[in-house]
Coordinates of C-alpha atoms in Angstrom, one line a residue:
X1 CA -11.2 -23.5 -6.8
X2 CA -8.5 -25.5 -4.9
X3 CA -6.0 -25.1 -7.8
X4 CA -6.8 -21.5 -8.0
X5 CA -6.0 -21.0 -4.3
X6 CA -2.8 -23.1 -4.4
X7 CA -1.7 -21.0 -7.5
X8 CA -2.3 -17.7 -5.6
X9 CA -0.4 -19.0 -2.6
X10 CA 2.6 -20.0 -4.7
X11 CA 2.6 -16.5 -6.3
X12 CA 2.4 -14.9 -2.9
X13 CA 5.5 -16.9 -1.7
X14 CA 7.3 -15.8 -4.9
X15 CA 6.6 -12.1 -4.4
X16 CA 7.9 -12.3 -0.8
X17 CA 11.1 -14.0 -1.9
X18 CA 11.6 -11.5 -4.8
X19 CA 11.2 -8.6 -2.5
X20 CA 13.7 -9.8 -0.1
X21 CA 16.2 -10.7 -2.8
X22 CA 15.9 -7.4 -4.6
X23 CA 16.2 -5.3 -1.4
X24 CA 19.3 -7.3 -0.4
X25 CA 21.0 -6.7 -3.8
X26 CA 20.1 -3.0 -3.9
X27 CA 21.4 -2.4 -0.3
X28 CA 24.6 -4.4 -1.1
X29 CA 25.3 -2.2 -4.2
X30 CA 25.2 1.0 -2.1
X31 CA 28.6 2.5 -1.4
X32 CA 30.1 2.1 2.0
X33 CA 28.7 -0.2 4.7
X34 CA 26.2 0.1 7.6
X35 CA 28.9 -0.1 10.3
X36 CA 30.8 2.9 8.9
X37 CA 27.6 4.8 8.4
X38 CA 26.7 4.2 12.1
X39 CA 30.1 5.3 13.3
X40 CA 30.1 8.4 11.1
X41 CA 26.7 9.4 12.4
X42 CA 27.4 8.8 16.1
X43 CA 31.0 9.9 16.4
X44 CA 34.0 11.2 14.6
X45 CA 34.7 8.5 12.0
X46 CA 38.4 9.5 11.9
X47 CA 38.8 8.5 15.6
X48 CA 37.1 5.2 15.4
X49 CA 39.4 2.2 16.0
X50 CA 39.6 0.1 12.8
X51 CA 39.7 -2.9 15.0
X52 CA 36.4 -2.0 16.5
X53 CA 34.9 -1.4 13.1
X54 CA 36.2 -4.8 12.0
X55 CA 34.7 -6.4 15.1
X56 CA 31.2 -4.8 14.4
X57 CA 31.4 -6.0 10.8
X58 CA 32.2 -9.5 12.0
X59 CA 29.4 -9.4 14.6
X60 CA 26.8 -8.4 11.9
X61 CA 28.3 -10.7 9.3
X62 CA 29.2 -8.0 6.8
X63 CA 32.7 -9.4 6.5
X64 CA 31.5 -12.6 4.8
X65 CA 31.0 -13.1 1.0
X66 CA 27.8 -11.7 -0.3
X67 CA 26.3 -15.2 -1.3
X68 CA 27.0 -16.4 2.3
X69 CA 25.4 -13.3 3.8
X70 CA 22.3 -13.7 1.6
X71 CA 21.9 -17.4 2.5
X72 CA 22.2 -16.7 6.2
X73 CA 19.9 -13.7 6.2
X74 CA 17.3 -15.5 4.1
X75 CA 17.4 -18.6 6.3
X76 CA 16.8 -16.5 9.4
X77 CA 14.2 -14.4 7.7
X78 CA 12.2 -17.6 6.9
X79 CA 12.1 -18.3 10.6
X80 CA 10.9 -14.6 11.3
X81 CA 14.3 -13.5 12.6
X82 CA 15.7 -10.5 10.8
X83 CA 18.5 -9.9 13.3
X84 CA 19.2 -6.7 15.2
X85 CA 19.1 -3.2 13.8
X86 CA 22.6 -1.8 13.2
X87 CA 21.6 1.7 14.2
X88 CA 20.0 0.9 17.6
X89 CA 21.0 -2.7 18.5
X90 CA 17.4 -3.6 19.0
X91 CA 15.7 -6.6 17.3
X92 CA 14.2 -5.7 14.0
X93 CA 11.0 -7.4 14.8
X94 CA 10.6 -5.4 18.0
X95 CA 11.2 -2.2 16.2
X96 CA 8.6 -3.0 13.6
X97 CA 6.1 -4.2 16.2
X98 CA 6.4 -0.9 18.1
X99 CA 5.9 1.2 14.9
X100 CA 3.2 -1.1 13.3
X101 CA 0.0 0.1 15.2
X102 CA 0.4 3.7 14.1
X103 CA 1.0 2.9 10.5
X104 CA -1.9 0.3 10.4
X105 CA -4.2 3.0 11.8
X106 CA -3.1 5.4 9.2
X107 CA -3.2 3.0 6.1
X108 CA -6.5 1.5 7.4
X109 CA -8.2 4.8 7.8
X110 CA -6.9 6.0 4.4
X111 CA -8.1 2.9 2.6
X112 CA -11.5 3.2 4.1
X113 CA -11.8 6.9 3.1
X114 CA -10.5 6.2 -0.3
X115 CA -13.0 3.4 -0.9
X116 CA -16.0 5.5 0.4
X117 CA -15.0 8.8 -1.3
X118 CA -13.8 7.2 -4.6
X119 CA -16.7 4.8 -4.8
X120 CA -19.3 7.3 -3.9
X121 CA -18.0 9.8 -6.5
X122 CA -18.0 7.1 -9.2
X123 CA -21.6 6.0 -8.3
X124 CA -22.9 9.6 -8.2
X125 CA -21.1 10.6 -11.5
X126 CA -22.5 7.7 -13.4
X127 CA -25.9 7.8 -11.9
X128 CA -26.8 11.5 -12.5
X129 CA -28.7 12.4 -15.6
X130 CA -27.2 15.9 -15.7
X131 CA -24.4 15.9 -18.2
X132 CA -22.6 19.0 -16.9
X133 CA -22.6 17.4 -13.3
X134 CA -21.3 14.1 -14.7
X135 CA -18.5 15.8 -16.6
X136 CA -17.5 17.9 -13.5
X137 CA -17.5 14.9 -11.3
X138 CA -15.6 12.7 -13.7
X139 CA -12.8 15.4 -14.1
X140 CA -12.0 15.3 -10.4
X141 CA -10.2 11.8 -10.2
X142 CA -7.5 12.8 -12.8
X143 CA -6.8 15.9 -10.8
X144 CA -6.6 13.9 -7.6
X145 CA -4.2 11.4 -9.1
X146 CA -1.9 14.1 -10.5
X147 CA -1.5 16.2 -7.3
X148 CA 1.6 15.3 -5.2
X149 CA 0.9 13.7 -1.9
X150 CA 3.2 16.0 0.1
X151 CA 1.5 19.1 -1.4
X152 CA -1.9 17.9 -0.5
X153 CA -0.6 17.3 3.1
X154 CA 0.8 20.9 3.3
X155 CA -2.4 22.4 1.9
X156 CA -4.6 20.5 4.5
X157 CA -2.3 21.5 7.3
X158 CA -2.4 25.1 6.2
X159 CA -6.2 25.2 5.9
X160 CA -7.5 22.9 8.7
X161 CA -4.6 23.3 11.3
X162 CA -3.2 26.8 11.0
X163 CA -6.2 28.7 9.9
X164 CA -9.3 26.9 11.0
X165 CA -7.5 25.1 13.9
X166 CA -9.8 22.0 13.7
X167 CA -7.1 19.4 13.7
X168 CA -3.6 19.2 15.1
X169 CA -0.8 19.7 12.5
X170 CA 1.8 17.2 13.9
X171 CA 2.1 14.1 16.1
X172 CA 0.1 11.2 17.0
X173 CA -2.7 13.0 18.8
X174 CA -5.5 10.5 18.9
X175 CA -8.2 10.3 16.4
X176 CA -8.2 14.0 15.6
X177 CA -4.4 13.7 14.7
X178 CA -5.3 10.9 12.3
X179 CA -7.8 12.8 10.1
X180 CA -5.5 15.0 8.0
X181 CA -2.8 12.3 7.4
X182 CA -5.5 9.7 6.4
X183 CA -7.2 12.2 4.1
X184 CA -3.8 13.1 2.5
X185 CA -3.2 9.5 1.6
X186 CA -6.8 8.9 0.7
X187 CA -7.2 11.6 -2.0
X188 CA -4.9 10.1 -4.6
X189 CA -5.9 6.5 -3.8
X190 CA -9.6 7.4 -3.9
X191 CA -9.1 9.1 -7.2
X192 CA -7.8 6.0 -8.7
X193 CA -10.6 3.9 -7.3
X194 CA -13.1 6.4 -8.8
X195 CA -11.5 6.3 -12.2
X196 CA -11.6 2.5 -12.4
X197 CA -15.1 2.1 -10.9
X198 CA -16.6 4.9 -13.0
X199 CA -15.2 3.4 -16.3
X200 CA -16.5 0.0 -15.3
X201 CA -19.9 1.3 -14.4
X202 CA -20.3 3.1 -17.7
X203 CA -19.3 -0.1 -19.5
X204 CA -21.6 -2.3 -17.5
X205 CA -24.6 0.1 -18.1
X206 CA -24.2 -0.6 -21.9
X207 CA -24.3 -4.4 -21.4
X208 CA -27.2 -6.6 -22.6
X209 CA -28.1 -7.9 -19.1
X210 CA -28.8 -4.3 -18.1
X211 CA -31.1 -3.8 -21.0
X212 CA -32.8 -7.1 -20.0
X213 CA -33.2 -5.9 -16.4
X214 CA -34.7 -2.6 -17.7
X215 CA -37.1 -4.5 -20.0
X216 CA -38.3 -6.6 -17.0
X217 CA -39.3 -3.4 -15.3
X218 CA -36.4 -2.8 -13.0
X219 CA -36.1 0.8 -11.8
X220 CA -33.1 3.0 -12.7
X221 CA -31.7 2.9 -9.2
X222 CA -32.1 -0.9 -8.9
X223 CA -30.4 -1.4 -12.3
X224 CA -27.6 0.9 -11.3
X225 CA -26.9 -0.3 -7.8
X226 CA -27.7 -3.9 -7.9
X227 CA -27.1 -5.1 -11.5
X228 CA -24.3 -2.8 -12.9
X229 CA -22.5 -2.0 -9.6
X230 CA -21.9 -5.7 -8.7
X231 CA -20.1 -6.6 -11.9
X232 CA -18.4 -3.1 -12.2
X233 CA -16.9 -3.5 -8.7
X234 CA -14.6 -6.4 -9.6
X235 CA -12.0 -4.3 -11.5
X236 CA -12.1 -1.7 -8.7
X237 CA -11.8 -4.4 -6.0
X238 CA -8.6 -5.6 -7.8
X239 CA -7.2 -2.0 -7.9
X240 CA -7.9 -1.7 -4.2
X241 CA -5.7 -4.6 -3.5
X242 CA -2.9 -3.2 -5.6
X243 CA -3.2 0.3 -3.9
X244 CA -2.4 -1.1 -0.5
X245 CA 1.3 -1.2 -1.6
X246 CA 0.9 2.5 -2.6
X247 CA -0.5 3.4 0.7
X248 CA 2.3 1.7 2.6
X249 CA 4.8 3.6 0.4
X250 CA 2.9 6.8 0.8
X251 CA 3.0 6.5 4.6
X252 CA 6.8 7.3 4.5
X253 CA 6.0 10.8 3.0
X254 CA 2.9 11.4 5.1
X255 CA 4.4 10.4 8.4
X256 CA 7.4 12.7 7.7
X257 CA 5.1 15.6 6.8
X258 CA 2.9 15.2 9.8
X259 CA 5.8 14.0 12.1
X260 CA 4.0 10.8 13.1
X261 CA 5.7 7.8 14.5
X262 CA 5.4 4.7 12.4
X263 CA 6.9 2.5 9.7
X264 CA 7.5 5.4 7.5
X265 CA 9.8 7.2 9.8
X266 CA 11.5 4.0 10.7
X267 CA 12.1 3.4 7.0
X268 CA 13.5 6.8 6.3
X269 CA 15.9 6.4 9.2
X270 CA 17.0 2.9 8.3
X271 CA 17.7 4.1 4.7
X272 CA 19.7 7.1 5.8
X273 CA 21.9 4.9 8.0
X274 CA 22.0 2.0 5.6
X275 CA 20.7 -0.3 8.3
X276 CA 20.4 -3.4 6.1
X277 CA 18.6 -5.7 8.5
X278 CA 16.0 -3.0 9.4
X279 CA 15.4 -2.1 5.8
X280 CA 15.0 -5.7 4.8
X281 CA 12.5 -6.2 7.6
X282 CA 10.4 -3.2 6.5
X283 CA 10.5 -4.3 2.9
X284 CA 9.4 -7.9 3.6
X285 CA 6.8 -6.7 6.1
X286 CA 5.4 -4.3 3.5
X287 CA 5.4 -7.0 0.9
X288 CA 3.6 -9.3 3.4
X289 CA 0.8 -6.9 3.9
X290 CA 0.6 -6.3 0.1
X291 CA 0.6 -10.0 -0.7
X292 CA -1.9 -10.7 2.1
X293 CA -4.3 -8.1 0.9
X294 CA -4.1 -9.1 -2.8
X295 CA -4.5 -12.7 -1.8
X296 CA -7.7 -11.8 0.1
X297 CA -8.9 -9.9 -3.1
X298 CA -8.1 -12.9 -5.3
X299 CA -10.2 -15.2 -3.0
X300 CA -13.1 -12.7 -2.8
X301 CA -13.4 -12.1 -6.5
X302 CA -14.4 -15.7 -7.3
X303 CA -17.1 -15.4 -4.8
X304 CA -18.5 -12.5 -6.6
X305 CA -17.9 -14.0 -10.1
X306 CA -17.2 -17.8 -10.1
X307 CA -16.1 -17.5 -13.8
X308 CA -12.8 -16.0 -12.6
X309 CA -11.6 -19.2 -10.8
X310 CA -12.8 -21.4 -13.9
X311 CA -11.0 -19.1 -16.4
X312 CA -7.8 -19.1 -14.3
X313 CA -7.9 -23.0 -14.0
X314 CA -8.4 -23.3 -17.8
X315 CA -5.4 -21.0 -18.5
X316 CA -3.2 -23.1 -16.1
X317 CA -4.3 -26.3 -17.8
X318 CA -3.6 -24.9 -21.3
X319 CA -0.1 -23.7 -20.0

């Protein structure tokens, strides 16, 4: 188990380093530079003193060779210092800290809804003995996956805000303002959870241990919820960890559609102004949440099935 944990920690560090490096290279390849973009957005770029632009480039280190910039930025990032945002002059960590609570509320609520709705749909679809109902329920997840997130958001706003007036359409208006954005994010995510869990449940119900439990007199509900669901939940749990990254990415669209303050709007503004320090801070922070969630899933899975840690350890030994 110790080797399993060390291996997962090393992989987490590798993902964080790769996310930082890729974001740095992509931003460096973009045409122009953040100082010129900032000057063009805030004033007539033709009237800006070239010496002033040169001074700003020197202040932010954009006049140095790319390898030197990368080494300096990476060294500061390891210490948790991403510098100041070019567009606002505020520290990147402070900007992210201000936007973080709203995004965490949104993604947390969306993840909870996705697990409850997707898991419930899969359990009901595989438990029912009515074939037409099973086929109907199993056809819903592919539909939920294929529908664009922004389109779902617009439909929910039209139905529940403009017509029924149950929830506010825009802004961060307390718990009521969180319902529609969270549901918008939860629908495609829950559909993927339902697909994986339903398939795993149908496979588990055909296994020999299920037949053994039935032969011992276990009832249909007990077999379904206690024996089959425990083993079938492992693939779904793994998918939930991966979907956290999708939720963070989807928050950019959802927060824009619903005019919510959060990391999504910060990211959109940073990309528009080519604010390299702020974009890198957002990317690394998003990768940190993704890595931490998947690391938690990797540590929980062996508790549900100890064979996972043993298998991983044997593969590492053979390698």
